[in-house]
Amino acid sequence: MTERVRGRRGLLPRARVVTALAVAAASWMAGPGLAAEAVLGTWASPPDRKGQTGYVVIRNCGAAYCGRLERAFSPQGDPITTRAVGKMLLRDMQPVNAGEYQGQVYVPLIDKVVDAEVLVEGDQLSVRGCAGIICNSQVWTRVE
């Protein structure tokens, strides 16, 4: 059998397609990693049933992300100490898509850790936790 040798003209379009696919694949694979940086920082929680708010700092924790309640504030905005300050609220948050994470959240009100989903959209962080069929969500706002 004889092989036909293709000229440069036949390979150029194929090379462009391969390059485009490689760039698309690299962008897709880098997506969660790049978006993961958006979750890092300090987030303000909305007022709880007592009107208290808090600052949660989200950091890298090994291969995942975690968030600790660093500060709490009274309804008047004064710093306060609560039993939840210093607790790890977000645990083992793993990226599942760009800006989306799954893991667990500690809920001080019921003193339980439940499954959670987190969605980052700009300076807003939606946190949704479910204990069985009962779910609750909050929207946190970026501070830093």
Coordinates of C-alpha atoms in Angstrom, one line a residue:
M1 CA 0.0 0.0 0.0
T2 CA 1.1 3.5 -0.7
E3 CA 0.4 6.4 1.6
R4 CA -0.6 9.8 0.3
V5 CA 1.4 12.6 1.8
R6 CA -0.7 15.5 2.7
G7 CA 0.4 18.9 2.0
R8 CA 0.5 21.7 4.5
R9 CA -2.9 22.9 3.3
G10 CA -4.6 19.7 4.5
L11 CA -3.0 19.8 7.9
L12 CA -3.5 23.5 8.7
P13 CA -7.3 23.3 9.3
R14 CA -6.8 20.1 11.4
A15 CA -4.1 21.8 13.5
R16 CA -6.4 24.8 14.1
V17 CA -9.2 22.5 15.3
V18 CA -6.8 20.6 17.6
T19 CA -5.4 23.8 19.0
A20 CA -8.9 25.2 19.6
L21 CA -9.9 22.0 21.4
A22 CA -6.8 22.1 23.5
V23 CA -7.4 25.7 24.5
A24 CA -11.1 24.9 25.3
A25 CA -10.1 21.9 27.4
A26 CA -7.5 23.9 29.3
S27 CA -10.0 26.7 30.0
W28 CA -12.6 24.2 31.2
M29 CA -10.1 22.4 33.5
A30 CA -8.8 25.7 34.9
G31 CA -12.3 27.1 35.4
P32 CA -13.0 25.7 38.9
G33 CA -9.4 26.5 40.0
L34 CA -9.7 30.1 38.9
A35 CA -13.2 30.5 40.2
A36 CA -12.2 29.0 43.5
E37 CA -10.1 32.1 44.3
A38 CA -13.3 34.1 44.2
V39 CA -14.6 32.2 47.3
L40 CA -11.6 33.2 49.4
G41 CA -11.9 36.2 51.7
T42 CA -14.1 37.7 54.4
W43 CA -17.9 37.5 54.2
A44 CA -20.5 39.2 56.3
S45 CA -23.5 37.0 57.3
P46 CA -27.0 38.5 57.5
P47 CA -28.5 39.2 61.0
D48 CA -29.6 36.0 62.8
R49 CA -32.8 35.8 64.9
K50 CA -31.2 37.9 67.6
G51 CA -30.1 40.5 65.1
Q52 CA -26.4 39.5 65.4
T53 CA -24.1 39.4 62.4
G54 CA -20.7 37.9 61.8
Y55 CA -17.6 37.8 59.7
V56 CA -16.6 34.5 58.2
V57 CA -13.2 34.1 56.7
I58 CA -12.9 31.5 54.0
R59 CA -9.4 30.0 53.4
N60 CA -7.7 27.1 51.8
C61 CA -7.8 24.0 54.0
G62 CA -5.7 21.4 52.3
A63 CA -7.4 20.4 49.1
A64 CA -10.7 22.0 50.1
Y65 CA -12.0 25.3 51.5
C66 CA -13.2 26.1 55.0
G67 CA -14.8 29.2 56.7
R68 CA -14.3 30.2 60.3
L69 CA -16.5 32.7 62.2
E70 CA -13.9 35.2 63.2
R71 CA -16.0 38.0 64.6
A72 CA -19.5 38.6 65.7
F73 CA -21.4 41.9 66.1
S74 CA -24.5 43.0 68.1
P75 CA -27.5 44.6 66.3
Q76 CA -25.9 48.0 67.1
G77 CA -22.7 46.9 65.3
D78 CA -20.6 46.5 68.5
P79 CA -18.1 43.5 68.6
I80 CA -19.4 40.7 70.8
T81 CA -18.3 37.3 72.0
T82 CA -20.5 34.3 71.3
R83 CA -20.0 30.6 71.6
A84 CA -19.9 30.4 67.8
V85 CA -16.9 32.8 67.3
G86 CA -13.9 30.7 66.4
K87 CA -16.0 27.8 65.1
M88 CA -15.4 26.4 61.7
L89 CA -18.8 27.1 59.9
L90 CA -17.9 25.9 56.4
R91 CA -16.1 22.6 56.2
D92 CA -14.6 20.5 53.4
M93 CA -16.0 22.7 50.6
Q94 CA -15.1 21.2 47.3
P95 CA -15.5 22.9 43.9
V96 CA -18.0 21.2 41.7
N97 CA -18.4 23.8 39.0
A98 CA -17.1 27.4 38.5
G99 CA -18.2 29.3 41.6
E100 CA -20.1 26.3 43.0
Y101 CA -19.0 24.2 46.0
Q102 CA -20.4 21.3 48.1
G103 CA -19.4 20.4 51.7
Q104 CA -20.8 20.9 55.1
V105 CA -21.9 23.8 57.2
Y106 CA -22.1 24.0 61.0
V107 CA -25.4 25.6 62.1
P108 CA -24.9 27.1 65.6
L109 CA -28.7 27.5 66.2
I110 CA -29.2 23.7 66.1
D111 CA -25.6 22.8 67.0
K112 CA -25.3 20.4 64.0
V113 CA -23.2 20.0 60.9
V114 CA -25.3 19.6 57.8
D115 CA -24.7 19.1 54.0
A116 CA -24.2 22.4 52.2
E117 CA -24.0 24.0 48.8
V118 CA -22.3 27.4 48.2
L119 CA -22.6 29.6 45.2
V120 CA -20.4 32.6 44.5
E121 CA -21.8 35.4 42.4
G122 CA -19.6 38.5 42.4
D123 CA -19.7 39.9 46.0
Q124 CA -22.6 37.6 47.1
L125 CA -22.2 34.1 48.5
S126 CA -25.3 32.0 48.8
V127 CA -25.0 29.3 51.5
R128 CA -27.7 26.6 51.6
G129 CA -27.7 23.9 54.2
C130 CA -30.1 20.9 54.5
A131 CA -30.8 18.6 57.4
G132 CA -32.9 15.9 55.8
I133 CA -35.7 17.5 54.0
I134 CA -35.5 20.8 55.9
C135 CA -33.3 23.4 54.2
N136 CA -32.4 27.0 54.9
S137 CA -30.2 29.5 53.0
Q138 CA -28.5 32.8 53.6
V139 CA -26.7 35.3 51.3
W140 CA -23.4 36.6 52.7
T141 CA -21.7 39.7 51.4
R142 CA -18.0 40.1 50.7
V143 CA -16.2 42.4 53.2
E144 CA -12.7 42.1 51.9

